[in-house]
Coordinates of C-alpha atoms in Angstrom, one line a residue:
X1 CA -46.7 62.7 1.4
X2 CA -48.7 60.8 -1.2
X3 CA -45.3 60.1 -3.1
X4 CA -43.6 59.0 0.5
X5 CA -46.9 56.8 0.4
X6 CA -46.5 54.9 -2.7
X7 CA -42.9 54.8 -2.3
X8 CA -42.8 53.2 1.2
X9 CA -45.9 50.5 0.2
X10 CA -43.9 49.2 -3.2
X11 CA -41.8 46.5 -0.8
X12 CA -44.7 44.1 -0.5
X13 CA -44.7 43.3 -4.2
X14 CA -40.9 42.2 -4.0
X15 CA -40.6 40.9 -0.5
X16 CA -39.1 37.7 -1.5
X17 CA -36.3 39.4 -3.5
X18 CA -35.6 42.1 -0.7
X19 CA -35.5 39.4 1.7
X20 CA -32.6 37.5 -0.7
X21 CA -30.8 40.5 -2.3
X22 CA -30.4 43.2 0.7
X23 CA -27.4 43.4 2.5
X24 CA -27.6 42.8 6.7
X25 CA -26.2 45.7 9.3
X26 CA -22.5 46.2 10.3
X27 CA -22.5 44.8 13.9
X28 CA -20.2 47.4 15.1
X29 CA -23.0 50.1 13.9
X30 CA -25.7 48.4 15.7
X31 CA -23.7 48.2 18.7
X32 CA -22.8 52.0 18.7
X33 CA -26.4 52.8 18.1
X34 CA -27.4 50.8 21.4
X35 CA -24.6 51.9 23.1
X36 CA -26.4 54.3 25.3
X37 CA -29.5 52.6 25.6
X38 CA -30.5 52.2 29.3
X39 CA -31.5 48.3 28.5
X40 CA -32.0 45.7 26.3
X41 CA -35.3 45.9 24.9
X42 CA -35.4 47.0 21.3
X43 CA -38.0 47.7 19.1
X44 CA -36.8 47.2 15.2
X45 CA -39.6 49.6 13.6
X46 CA -40.5 49.1 9.9
X47 CA -38.6 45.8 10.1
X48 CA -39.4 44.7 6.6
X49 CA -38.0 41.1 5.9
X50 CA -35.9 41.4 9.4
X51 CA -32.5 42.3 8.1
X52 CA -31.7 44.4 10.9
X53 CA -33.7 41.9 13.2
X54 CA -31.3 39.3 12.5
X55 CA -28.5 41.3 13.5
X56 CA -30.2 42.5 16.8
X57 CA -30.9 38.7 17.5
X58 CA -26.9 37.9 16.8
X59 CA -26.3 40.7 19.4
X60 CA -28.1 39.2 21.9
X61 CA -30.8 42.1 22.1
X62 CA -34.5 41.3 23.5
X63 CA -36.3 42.1 20.0
X64 CA -39.5 42.9 19.1
X65 CA -40.2 43.6 15.5
X66 CA -43.2 46.0 13.5
X67 CA -43.9 46.2 10.0
X68 CA -46.9 47.5 8.2
X69 CA -46.3 45.4 4.9
X70 CA -48.5 41.7 5.1
X71 CA -46.0 40.2 2.9
X72 CA -42.6 41.7 4.5
X73 CA -43.6 40.8 7.7
X74 CA -44.6 36.9 6.4
X75 CA -41.0 36.7 5.0
X76 CA -39.8 38.0 8.4
X77 CA -41.6 35.6 10.3
X78 CA -40.1 32.8 7.9
X79 CA -36.7 33.8 8.5
X80 CA -36.9 34.7 12.4
X81 CA -39.8 32.4 13.6
X82 CA -38.8 33.1 17.2
X83 CA -38.8 36.6 17.0
X84 CA -41.9 38.5 18.2
X85 CA -43.0 40.1 15.2
X86 CA -46.1 42.4 14.9
X87 CA -48.2 44.1 12.4
X88 CA -48.2 47.8 12.8
X89 CA -46.6 51.3 11.8
X90 CA -44.5 54.1 13.2
X91 CA -47.7 55.9 13.2
X92 CA -49.4 53.4 15.5
X93 CA -47.0 51.5 17.2
X94 CA -48.5 48.5 19.1
X95 CA -47.0 48.4 22.2
X96 CA -46.8 49.8 25.8
X97 CA -45.7 53.1 27.1
X98 CA -42.2 52.6 28.0
X99 CA -41.9 49.2 26.8
X100 CA -38.6 49.6 25.1
X101 CA -35.2 51.3 25.7
X102 CA -34.2 51.7 21.6
X103 CA -36.3 52.1 18.8
X104 CA -34.2 51.2 15.5
X105 CA -35.1 51.5 12.0
X106 CA -33.1 49.8 9.3
X107 CA -33.5 52.1 6.1
X108 CA -37.0 53.1 7.2
X109 CA -36.7 56.5 9.1
X110 CA -36.9 58.4 6.3
X111 CA -40.4 56.8 5.3
X112 CA -42.0 57.7 8.5
X113 CA -44.2 60.3 9.1
X114 CA -42.3 62.2 12.0
X115 CA -44.9 64.4 13.1
X116 CA -46.8 61.4 14.4
X117 CA -44.6 58.5 14.6
X118 CA -42.4 61.2 17.0
X119 CA -44.9 61.3 19.5
X120 CA -45.5 57.4 19.2
X121 CA -41.8 56.7 19.4
X122 CA -41.2 58.8 22.4
X123 CA -44.2 57.2 24.0
X124 CA -43.2 53.7 23.9
X125 CA -39.4 54.9 24.9
X126 CA -38.2 54.4 28.1
X127 CA -36.9 57.8 29.9
X128 CA -33.1 57.8 28.5
X129 CA -34.1 55.3 25.6
X130 CA -32.7 55.7 21.9
X131 CA -33.9 56.3 18.6
X132 CA -31.7 55.4 15.8
X133 CA -32.1 55.3 11.7
X134 CA -29.5 53.0 10.2
X135 CA -28.8 53.0 6.4
X136 CA -26.7 50.9 4.2
X137 CA -24.6 53.3 1.9
X138 CA -22.2 52.8 -0.8
X139 CA -18.6 53.8 -0.5
X140 CA -18.7 56.3 -3.7
X141 CA -15.1 56.9 -2.7
X142 CA -14.3 53.9 -4.5
X143 CA -14.3 55.0 -8.6
X144 CA -16.1 52.0 -9.8
X145 CA -18.6 52.5 -7.0
X146 CA -18.9 56.4 -8.4
X147 CA -19.3 55.2 -11.7
X148 CA -22.2 52.7 -10.8
X149 CA -23.9 55.7 -9.1
X150 CA -23.7 58.5 -12.1
X151 CA -25.2 55.7 -14.5
X152 CA -27.9 54.1 -12.2
X153 CA -29.7 57.4 -11.6
X154 CA -31.5 58.5 -8.5
X155 CA -34.1 56.1 -8.8
X156 CA -31.9 53.3 -8.0
X157 CA -28.9 55.1 -6.0
X158 CA -30.4 58.1 -4.3
X159 CA -29.0 60.6 -1.7
X160 CA -29.6 58.4 1.3
X161 CA -27.6 55.7 -0.7
X162 CA -23.9 57.2 -0.7
X163 CA -21.4 58.1 2.0
X164 CA -20.6 61.4 0.3
X165 CA -24.7 62.6 0.6
X166 CA -26.3 60.2 3.4
X167 CA -25.5 62.5 6.5
X168 CA -27.0 65.4 5.0
X169 CA -30.2 63.9 3.6
X170 CA -30.9 62.5 6.8
X171 CA -30.0 65.1 9.6
X172 CA -33.3 66.7 9.5
X173 CA -35.0 63.5 10.1
X174 CA -34.2 63.5 14.0
X175 CA -35.2 67.1 14.9
X176 CA -37.8 69.0 16.0
X177 CA -37.7 70.7 12.5
X178 CA -37.9 67.3 11.0
X179 CA -41.0 66.1 13.0
X180 CA -39.7 64.7 16.0
X181 CA -40.7 65.9 19.3
X182 CA -38.5 68.1 21.5
X183 CA -37.9 65.5 24.2
X184 CA -35.0 64.1 22.4
X185 CA -31.3 65.4 22.4
X186 CA -29.3 66.8 19.5
X187 CA -28.5 63.9 16.6
X188 CA -25.3 62.2 16.6
X189 CA -24.1 60.5 12.9
X190 CA -21.3 58.0 12.4
X191 CA -20.4 55.6 9.6
X192 CA -19.3 52.0 9.9
X193 CA -17.6 49.5 7.5
X194 CA -19.5 47.1 5.6
X195 CA -19.5 45.2 2.8
X196 CA -21.5 42.4 0.9
X197 CA -20.4 39.8 -1.9
X198 CA -22.5 40.3 -5.1
X199 CA -21.8 39.1 -8.5
X200 CA -23.3 41.6 -11.2
X201 CA -26.6 39.5 -11.6
X202 CA -27.2 39.8 -7.9
X203 CA -26.1 43.6 -7.9
X204 CA -28.5 44.1 -10.2
X205 CA -31.2 42.5 -8.3
X206 CA -30.6 44.3 -5.5
X207 CA -31.0 47.7 -6.9
X208 CA -34.3 46.8 -8.5
X209 CA -35.6 46.5 -5.0
X210 CA -35.0 50.0 -4.4
X211 CA -38.4 52.0 -3.8
X212 CA -38.1 54.2 -6.9
X213 CA -37.1 51.6 -9.1
X214 CA -40.2 49.3 -7.9
X215 CA -42.4 52.2 -8.8
X216 CA -41.1 52.9 -12.2
X217 CA -42.9 52.2 -15.5
X218 CA -41.7 49.0 -16.7
X219 CA -40.3 50.4 -20.2
X220 CA -37.8 53.3 -17.8
X221 CA -37.1 50.2 -15.4
X222 CA -35.8 47.8 -17.8
X223 CA -33.5 50.5 -19.8
X224 CA -32.2 51.4 -15.9
X225 CA -31.5 47.8 -15.4
X226 CA -30.1 47.5 -19.1
X227 CA -27.4 50.3 -17.8
X228 CA -26.5 49.2 -14.8
X229 CA -26.2 45.5 -16.4
X230 CA -23.6 47.2 -19.0
X231 CA -22.1 49.1 -16.4
X232 CA -21.1 46.0 -14.4
X233 CA -20.2 43.8 -17.5
X234 CA -17.8 46.5 -18.6
X235 CA -15.9 46.8 -15.4
X236 CA -12.5 44.8 -14.2
X237 CA -13.5 44.9 -10.9
X238 CA -17.3 43.5 -11.5
X239 CA -17.6 41.9 -15.1
X240 CA -16.3 37.9 -13.5
X241 CA -17.9 36.2 -10.9
X242 CA -18.1 37.5 -7.2
X243 CA -16.6 40.8 -6.3
X244 CA -17.0 42.9 -2.6
X245 CA -18.9 45.9 -2.8
X246 CA -17.9 48.6 -0.4
X247 CA -20.1 49.9 1.6
X248 CA -20.5 51.3 5.0
X249 CA -23.3 51.2 7.7
X250 CA -24.5 55.1 8.5
X251 CA -26.4 55.5 12.0
X252 CA -28.4 58.6 12.9
X253 CA -28.7 58.3 16.9
X254 CA -30.8 60.6 19.2
X255 CA -31.4 60.0 22.8
X256 CA -35.3 60.8 24.7

């Protein structure tokens, strides 16, 4: 619990870099997450700088965003000034009972204390409402991406960050054993093709915003980023100019 709190609270110091370098979410993934929802009211919980919020807005959802970190919330409000964005957390959601039809969390569900947050999410969801976690994962079926995973280490690319392991790493988050109350149905998982245009420098900057990297002692952080830079500089796919980072958006969905 203590380690999770340290990691989850690390992003504020890098809020501007997070907003600049983190990818958005595949629209097809967000559509699938919302498909069974009984209405258009969506809570983006742990909304960060608004990466998922922006996709929800583009799809026409009626969105409210909740984020605990003041620096991340400020970036969200700057980028999306028309969105209702509130301070709050998964464990203390500042919304009335049964006020939303879906609760979505982009790269955030694993930070929640589900023993408490599960009750809160169930409280704000209308009957038949949807809870879904979304993660942008690297497609490590691609050889150079698998190589990047090997040199980066788990602080930069962890088990929730790759196609080969995200399902196992997140499967218990939406189950009674993972802390979710029994009023939810069986979890479903799916992946949707996604990509991000990067350069070697911007990919290094992206990986530098991962929680494990943000809390790493500076000498170790510099050494890790140096290894990643050297790997990208030596690869024909990544050494020159822009390239496409092969990704997918994974979705874990349950219904209340």
